XYZ file of C-alpha atoms in Angstrom:
513
model
C 44.181 13.255 -10.084
C 42.936 12.425 -6.633
C 40.345 14.821 -5.249
C 41.094 16.851 -2.135
C 38.289 16.720 0.431
C 37.829 19.852 2.487
C 35.481 20.224 5.438
C 33.757 23.571 5.764
C 34.491 24.362 9.427
C 32.077 26.202 11.677
C 33.450 29.643 10.853
C 32.783 28.985 7.200
C 29.446 27.219 7.680
C 27.740 30.097 5.894
C 29.086 28.646 2.657
C 26.374 26.015 2.815
C 23.685 28.654 3.317
C 24.093 29.857 -0.224
C 24.081 26.328 -1.629
C 20.569 25.284 -0.540
C 17.528 26.744 -2.237
C 13.807 26.177 -2.776
C 14.415 23.474 -5.389
C 16.413 21.354 -2.932
C 13.744 21.773 -0.266
C 10.892 20.700 -2.562
C 12.904 17.764 -3.848
C 12.847 16.262 -0.357
C 9.490 17.633 0.817
C 7.439 16.150 -2.038
C 6.597 12.453 -2.198
C 5.629 10.055 -4.973
C 2.709 7.634 -4.951
C 4.847 4.619 -4.161
C 3.987 1.393 -2.380
C 2.194 -1.870 -3.020
C 0.656 -2.589 -6.406
C -2.864 -2.573 -4.969
C -2.219 0.807 -3.348
C -0.837 2.259 -6.584
C -3.600 0.768 -8.749
C -6.175 2.637 -6.646
C -4.093 5.867 -6.632
C -3.416 5.628 -2.922
C -7.028 6.175 -1.812
C -6.633 4.040 1.319
C -7.023 6.422 4.255
C -10.321 4.844 5.357
C -9.694 1.326 4.043
C -6.564 -0.027 5.702
C -5.601 -3.653 5.258
C -2.669 -2.784 2.984
C 0.992 -2.169 3.831
C 1.112 1.185 2.076
C -2.197 2.282 3.592
C -0.377 2.342 6.934
C 1.683 5.309 5.713
C -1.552 7.221 4.985
C -3.436 6.198 8.123
C -1.617 4.071 10.737
C -4.928 2.716 12.048
C -5.098 0.638 8.852
C -2.813 -2.129 10.097
C -5.402 -3.489 12.525
C -7.785 -4.018 9.577
C -5.607 -6.967 8.497
C -7.323 -10.264 9.253
C -4.094 -12.215 9.783
C -0.309 -12.009 9.733
C 1.245 -11.143 6.386
C 4.579 -10.350 4.739
C 5.077 -8.870 1.292
C 7.347 -6.961 -1.036
C 6.980 -4.897 -4.203
C 9.127 -4.659 -7.323
C 8.879 -1.487 -9.373
C 9.985 -0.387 -12.826
C 9.783 3.369 -13.386
C 10.231 5.146 -16.732
C 10.396 8.953 -16.889
C 10.414 11.040 -20.063
C 11.196 14.766 -19.896
C 10.375 16.962 -22.896
C 12.097 20.351 -22.770
C 11.390 23.625 -24.574
C 14.153 26.232 -24.228
C 13.710 29.355 -26.358
C 11.789 27.363 -28.966
C 14.196 24.409 -29.198
C 12.619 21.089 -28.211
C 14.635 18.242 -26.735
C 13.810 15.017 -24.931
C 15.488 12.672 -22.479
C 14.506 9.448 -20.704
C 15.388 7.617 -17.506
C 14.492 4.068 -16.479
C 14.983 2.481 -13.058
C 14.166 -0.843 -11.408
C 14.100 -1.419 -7.669
C 12.429 -2.947 -4.631
C 10.121 -0.104 -3.632
C 8.339 -1.697 -0.634
C 8.746 -4.526 1.873
C 6.840 -5.133 5.073
C 5.383 -7.457 7.666
C 2.301 -7.177 9.893
C 1.356 -9.234 12.944
C -2.210 -9.308 14.282
C -3.064 -10.223 17.885
C -6.684 -11.024 18.762
C -7.903 -10.177 22.245
C -9.924 -13.088 23.605
C -10.913 -11.287 26.793
C -14.703 -10.968 26.399
C -14.866 -8.309 29.104
C -12.671 -5.918 27.133
C -13.845 -3.619 24.362
C -10.439 -3.874 22.681
C -10.975 -6.493 19.979
C -7.438 -6.835 18.621
C -4.038 -5.197 18.177
C -1.520 -5.099 15.362
C 2.115 -4.230 14.917
C 3.928 -3.845 11.625
C 7.197 -2.798 10.041
C 7.120 -1.377 6.536
C 9.894 -0.045 4.319
C 8.863 2.169 1.440
C 10.591 4.401 -1.068
C 8.702 7.675 -0.659
C 10.335 9.241 -3.699
C 12.405 7.894 -6.559
C 15.047 10.537 -7.325
C 16.399 8.898 -10.505
C 15.982 11.374 -13.354
C 17.599 12.754 -16.496
C 16.862 16.126 -18.135
C 18.455 17.607 -21.244
C 17.674 21.144 -22.408
C 19.218 23.095 -25.285
C 18.513 26.301 -27.168
C 19.800 29.726 -28.148
C 19.455 32.400 -25.493
C 19.234 35.780 -27.275
C 20.587 37.921 -24.433
C 21.851 36.206 -21.291
C 25.174 34.472 -20.793
C 26.235 32.252 -17.908
C 28.709 35.048 -17.134
C 25.778 36.741 -15.364
C 25.722 33.859 -12.881
C 29.340 34.429 -11.881
C 28.905 38.219 -11.865
C 25.924 37.955 -9.500
C 28.230 36.396 -6.906
C 31.467 38.256 -7.722
C 30.535 41.919 -7.500
C 31.493 43.060 -4.019
C 34.194 40.387 -3.582
C 37.730 41.790 -3.247
C 40.187 40.740 -5.942
C 42.768 40.254 -3.222
C 40.521 37.592 -1.668
C 40.407 35.633 -4.940
C 44.190 35.843 -5.389
C 45.331 35.211 -1.833
C 43.085 32.429 -0.503
C 42.650 28.770 -1.360
C 39.302 27.669 -2.782
C 38.302 25.740 0.352
C 38.944 28.840 2.515
C 36.332 30.902 0.654
C 32.619 31.437 1.266
C 30.257 30.025 -1.337
C 29.780 33.341 -3.170
C 33.569 33.835 -3.210
C 34.040 30.334 -4.597
C 31.748 31.111 -7.535
C 33.650 34.347 -8.135
C 36.918 32.401 -7.957
C 35.788 29.992 -10.659
C 34.583 32.768 -12.972
C 37.671 34.923 -12.438
C 40.260 32.187 -12.957
C 38.420 30.937 -16.058
C 38.349 34.519 -17.474
C 34.551 34.427 -17.607
C 34.620 37.644 -15.571
C 37.312 40.311 -15.572
C 38.158 42.917 -12.891
C 37.226 46.575 -13.454
C 40.109 48.858 -12.312
C 39.427 51.417 -9.620
C 38.883 54.964 -10.903
C 41.779 56.062 -8.726
C 44.048 53.455 -10.354
C 42.584 53.036 -13.885
C 45.422 51.020 -15.440
C 45.969 48.553 -12.606
C 44.004 45.332 -13.155
C 45.624 43.626 -10.153
C 44.801 46.064 -7.367
C 43.650 43.856 -4.470
C 40.947 46.394 -3.536
C 39.069 45.922 -6.819
C 35.557 44.631 -6.068
C 33.727 45.134 -9.378
C 33.801 42.903 -12.442
C 32.397 42.744 -15.949
C 31.756 39.943 -18.393
C 34.675 38.396 -20.195
C 32.383 36.458 -22.521
C 32.075 37.269 -26.221
C 29.473 39.965 -26.750
C 26.595 40.044 -29.215
C 24.036 37.700 -27.714
C 22.674 34.496 -29.292
C 24.328 32.190 -26.785
C 23.766 28.535 -27.569
C 23.297 26.767 -24.225
C 22.965 23.129 -23.203
C 22.106 21.883 -19.727
C 22.262 18.232 -18.689
C 21.062 17.042 -15.288
C 21.501 13.419 -14.299
C 20.429 12.300 -10.856
C 20.178 9.076 -8.889
C 18.950 8.366 -5.406
C 15.986 7.864 -3.133
C 14.041 9.247 -0.208
C 12.813 6.270 1.791
C 11.028 5.572 5.052
C 10.982 2.761 7.591
C 7.738 2.831 9.589
C 7.223 1.111 12.948
C 3.478 0.832 13.418
C 1.160 0.063 16.345
C -2.652 -0.044 16.163
C -5.708 -1.282 17.987
C -9.427 -1.907 17.382
C -11.894 -0.636 19.987
C -15.360 -2.216 19.782
C -16.553 -2.860 16.247
C -16.424 0.764 15.162
C -13.126 2.412 16.122
C -9.558 1.808 14.935
C -6.508 3.769 16.160
C -2.893 3.785 15.064
C 0.547 5.331 15.485
C 3.645 5.288 13.262
C 7.195 6.172 14.264
C 9.185 6.725 11.071
C 12.870 6.769 10.271
C 13.795 8.409 6.972
C 16.844 7.797 4.792
C 17.951 10.124 2.012
C 20.680 9.587 -0.570
C 20.883 11.822 -3.650
C 23.526 12.393 -6.322
C 23.203 14.997 -9.064
C 25.603 15.637 -11.912
C 25.026 18.894 -13.780
C 26.853 19.884 -16.970
C 26.230 23.297 -18.563
C 27.698 24.309 -21.936
C 27.615 27.700 -23.663
C 29.058 29.027 -26.887
C 28.506 32.040 -29.124
C 28.302 31.248 -32.825
C 28.764 34.916 -33.799
C 31.175 36.294 -31.190
C 32.235 39.918 -30.878
C 35.522 40.036 -29.036
C 36.190 42.568 -26.313
C 39.414 44.252 -25.262
C 41.484 41.833 -23.212
C 40.883 38.127 -22.531
C 37.655 36.951 -24.159
C 35.809 33.662 -23.637
C 33.619 32.177 -26.371
C 32.984 28.658 -25.014
C 32.256 27.512 -21.444
C 31.690 24.125 -19.842
C 30.591 24.341 -16.183
C 30.372 21.148 -14.081
C 28.644 20.737 -10.705
C 28.515 17.424 -8.825
C 26.322 17.345 -5.712
C 25.926 14.564 -3.173
C 23.322 14.965 -0.405
C 22.761 12.374 2.296
C 21.225 12.136 5.721
C 18.346 10.875 7.828
C 15.195 12.123 9.466
C 12.288 11.397 11.783
C 8.511 11.794 11.596
C 5.366 10.291 13.096
C 1.764 9.555 12.034
C -1.468 9.460 14.011
C -4.721 8.148 12.618
C -8.186 6.793 13.292
C -10.848 4.967 11.279
C -14.517 5.015 12.262
C -17.058 2.502 10.964
C -20.581 3.904 11.703
C -22.219 1.086 9.725
C -20.885 -2.034 8.098
C -20.635 -0.493 4.620
C -19.099 2.890 5.489
C -15.669 3.817 6.801
C -14.397 7.289 7.685
C -10.743 8.101 8.255
C -8.730 10.978 9.657
C -4.928 11.008 9.778
C -2.125 13.414 10.631
C 1.423 13.170 9.296
C 3.964 15.269 11.156
C 6.722 17.277 9.484
C 9.825 15.298 8.662
C 12.857 16.631 10.495
C 15.886 15.919 8.302
C 19.549 16.306 9.159
C 21.457 16.502 5.886
C 25.000 16.922 4.604
C 26.065 18.242 1.199
C 29.230 17.467 -0.739
C 29.922 19.657 -3.774
C 32.661 19.699 -6.406
C 32.882 22.203 -9.279
C 35.111 22.879 -12.254
C 35.062 25.080 -15.352
C 36.569 24.609 -18.802
C 36.836 27.576 -21.182
C 38.330 28.569 -24.537
C 38.786 31.905 -26.262
C 41.332 34.649 -27.041
C 44.042 35.762 -24.646
C 43.167 33.394 -21.819
C 45.968 32.929 -19.334
C 47.983 35.513 -21.284
C 48.686 39.239 -21.144
C 46.071 41.944 -21.723
C 45.150 42.606 -25.380
C 46.715 39.304 -26.446
C 45.495 37.750 -29.693
C 46.614 34.273 -28.680
C 43.816 31.717 -28.908
C 43.659 29.384 -25.945
C 41.751 26.121 -25.878
C 40.719 23.979 -22.941
C 41.733 26.234 -20.093
C 40.612 24.166 -17.076
C 39.833 25.786 -13.745
C 39.535 22.911 -11.296
C 40.036 23.525 -7.558
C 40.371 19.751 -7.261
C 38.389 19.980 -4.038
C 35.206 18.357 -2.811
C 33.615 20.634 -0.255
C 31.923 18.822 2.645
C 29.625 21.381 4.228
C 28.487 21.479 7.802
C 25.273 19.446 8.359
C 22.047 21.423 8.258
C 18.402 20.701 9.052
C 15.334 20.719 6.830
C 11.777 20.645 8.143
C 9.164 19.569 5.608
C 5.450 20.433 5.981
C 2.921 18.319 7.859
C -0.081 16.699 6.149
C -3.723 16.173 7.141
C -5.866 13.558 5.353
C -9.605 12.947 5.515
C -11.006 9.771 3.943
C -14.273 8.070 3.000
C -14.881 4.536 1.756
C -17.982 2.553 0.864
C -17.817 -1.244 0.822
C -20.170 -3.167 -1.496
C -20.122 -6.409 0.471
C -17.537 -8.779 -0.952
C -17.869 -7.470 -4.507
C -16.064 -4.190 -4.405
C -15.488 -0.761 -2.941
C -14.966 2.903 -3.737
C -12.673 5.143 -1.730
C -11.826 8.856 -1.596
C -8.968 10.673 0.165
C -8.569 14.439 0.479
C -5.285 15.781 1.871
C -3.879 19.257 2.580
C -0.229 20.218 2.962
C 1.159 23.704 3.573
C 4.486 23.945 1.732
C 5.057 27.512 2.942
C 5.969 25.954 6.314
C 9.051 24.328 4.771
C 12.134 25.602 6.589
C 15.883 25.251 6.664
C 17.452 25.353 10.108
C 19.073 26.985 12.027
C 16.658 29.724 10.946
C 19.224 32.481 11.517
C 21.466 30.944 8.860
C 18.747 30.761 6.182
C 16.659 33.939 6.528
C 16.517 34.764 2.802
C 15.710 31.244 1.588
C 13.100 30.622 4.295
C 11.384 33.932 3.564
C 11.384 33.175 -0.162
C 9.696 29.814 0.468
C 7.154 31.371 2.839
C 6.314 34.047 0.251
C 6.170 31.798 -2.847
C 4.873 28.432 -1.635
C 1.302 27.704 -0.591
C -1.124 25.143 0.806
C -1.941 22.337 -1.614
C -4.941 20.078 -1.940
C -4.642 16.463 -3.055
C -7.497 14.223 -4.200
C -7.120 10.454 -4.513
C -10.002 8.352 -5.828
C -9.893 4.585 -6.147
C -12.151 1.643 -6.822
C -12.009 -2.139 -6.785
C -14.324 -4.839 -8.143
C -13.932 -8.568 -7.506
C -14.968 -11.480 -9.680
C -14.211 -14.673 -7.775
C -10.428 -14.640 -7.206
C -9.646 -11.763 -9.568
C -9.739 -8.098 -8.514
C -9.980 -5.206 -10.989
C -8.742 -1.796 -9.770
C -8.446 1.751 -11.009
C -7.701 5.181 -9.614
C -7.245 8.895 -10.180
C -4.996 11.377 -8.386
C -4.776 15.165 -8.591
C -2.333 17.278 -6.602
C -2.038 21.060 -6.698
C 1.199 22.896 -7.366
C 3.115 23.906 -4.229
C 3.804 27.317 -5.842
C 1.397 30.214 -5.534
C 1.891 31.168 -9.200
C 1.211 27.573 -10.385
C 3.474 28.205 -13.401
C 6.844 27.473 -11.814
C 5.366 24.026 -11.220
C 1.992 22.867 -12.496
C -0.568 20.507 -10.986
C 0.077 16.766 -11.013
C -2.464 14.511 -12.739
C -2.274 10.739 -12.514
C -4.310 7.733 -13.655
C -3.809 4.145 -12.562
C -5.126 0.642 -12.959
C -4.318 -2.903 -12.000
C -5.227 -6.504 -11.326
C -4.958 -8.844 -8.380
C -5.228 -12.607 -8.030
C -5.884 -14.430 -4.763
C -4.250 -17.866 -4.642
C -5.413 -18.418 -1.078
C -2.471 -17.903 1.238
C -0.604 -16.028 -1.496
C -1.671 -12.923 -3.412
C -0.186 -11.405 -6.543
C -0.966 -7.816 -7.550
C -0.009 -5.829 -10.651
C -0.411 -2.081 -11.221
C 0.274 0.542 -13.879
C 0.476 4.265 -13.109
C 0.751 7.226 -15.476
C 1.458 10.686 -14.071
C 2.168 14.061 -15.688
C 3.452 17.384 -14.423
C 4.789 20.531 -16.130
C 7.329 22.842 -14.533
C 9.962 25.465 -15.322
C 13.570 24.359 -14.884
C 16.010 27.184 -14.147
C 19.610 26.288 -14.927
C 20.900 28.459 -12.056
C 19.335 30.071 -8.999
C 20.615 33.559 -9.840
C 22.275 35.496 -12.643
C 21.171 33.243 -15.501
C 17.584 32.520 -14.444
C 15.968 31.849 -17.830
C 14.001 28.604 -17.552
C 13.312 25.643 -19.797
C 9.704 24.457 -19.907
C 9.653 20.789 -18.917
C 6.814 18.368 -19.550
C 7.497 15.318 -17.393
C 5.681 12.022 -17.912
C 6.210 9.016 -15.657
C 5.012 5.465 -16.321
C 5.443 2.908 -13.562
C 4.691 -0.815 -13.366
C 4.548 -2.423 -9.904
C 4.341 -6.072 -8.870
C 3.547 -7.122 -5.283
C 3.742 -10.585 -3.789
C 1.985 -11.193 -0.436
C 2.138 -14.215 1.854
C -0.194 -14.999 4.746
C 1.552 -16.480 7.778
C-alpha cells in the first residue's frame, strides 16, 4: 500500500524535539580518518606537513606546500565487524562498503616579484567523505526483567485516551504517536479511573499498564542496518610568506545523507497471561531518513623555524547543519484477545498497527563542536619524516537549535559529554621511488563516563610508488572501539555491549599537471 506522507507543521514541530537525541548528535559530530591513502597510512598526522589533499582538511595552510599542480582521487573499501554481548548472548554482524572517498585538485601560483615576501599562492578544491555511515549491528539475548512495553509506557502515561482515539497519527505529538502505537497494538492497556472503575473507554483516562505477558525472561532481538555518508567539499586558499610562514583558509560545504532501518523483536518463552488482551510477541519497526547540509571553515598556519622542523596550528570551526528527518513506524503483535472483547480467550496472530504514514518533521539545526590542532614534524632530508598531531574537541558544546525547543537534550549533552584529546603519530621512509609509511591514532571517548563509548585505537600502514608525474599510494587501517548500544532512548534502556572493528583499504592515484 502506498505510504501517506505527512508534514509536521509548525504547531506540531515539537514532535521532532523528542525524536533527536545524543546518539544522533554524535553520529554527525564525530568524523572518521578518511582521505588519501598516504594520509590514512600515516594516521592523519599531517597538520605540520601539508602537501597532501587530506592534510588541507587538518591545516589549510598545507596546500601551498605542494610543489606543482595536482589532481587525484581515492578508492576505499571498508569492512566493519560488530560483536555484540546482550545479557550473556554473543552475536556478530558484518558490513562491507566500497566507494570513492576523496577527490581533489590543487593549483600552485609562484610569485616572481622579487620585491615581495609572498613566495607563492595556492588554491584547491577537495571532496572528502568525513564519515562512512554504512553499518550493520545485530544483538540478541534474554532480558530477565524488562519488556519493550516499558518504552511505550514511558511515553503514554499522561496522554489522554480520548486523544489516542479521536486524532489521526499525523496530528499527534511524538510522545502521543508512541502511545498510539502501543495502545492500538495492545502492548499497553488503559487503567480505568477510580471514579469509573469498569469503563475502559473513558476519554479522560491517562494511565496505562503493560499488556505484555508477565513473568520476565523476554527474548529480544535488535537489528540496525544503516547506509549513508557525511561528506565535505572544501574550497581552499593559502599563501607562503618568506621561507618560514604558510597561511591558509578553508570554506567548507557539508552534505549529509543517512538511512537507518531498525527492527526490534520480543517474545516470552514462558508467558503468564493477564486479565484482558495479552501480547506475547512484538515486532517493532522504525525507518529513519535524515538529510541536509551544513557549513564550516578552517584557519591554519605552518611555521618552519629551520629546514628540518615544521610547526602547525589549526582551528576548525563548528559545523552548522540544517537537517530534516523522515520517520515511519509500525508494530506487529500476537497474543490472546487482541482486537477482541475484554477477557477473551481468542488467540490473535499478526495484528498489524501501521499508521501508513511517513512523518516529515520540520527542519532543525545541529551545531557540532569546534576543533583545535597543534602539530610537529621533523624532516630527515629526502629520506623520511616523523609527524605528530595533538587535537582537542569539546563535545559538550554540541547543541540542537533552536535552543528553546531542545532544552532537555542539550542539557543532557552538556552534562554527559566532555572535551576529548586525539593523538595522531605518523612516519614515512623512502627508498628510491618507494615510500614506506605507518601510523598510530588514539582518540578519547566523548563521554565523561568513558563506558557508554570507549576510546578509539587505530593502527595503519602503507606503501607509495612514484612513477614521476604519477603517484600510486596504498594504505591499510585497523581501528577498534567499544560502546554500549541502547535499543531505545527511554523505557527499555538496557544496552548491548558492542565491540566494533573496522578494516579499511585505500588506493589513491595522483597526477601532476
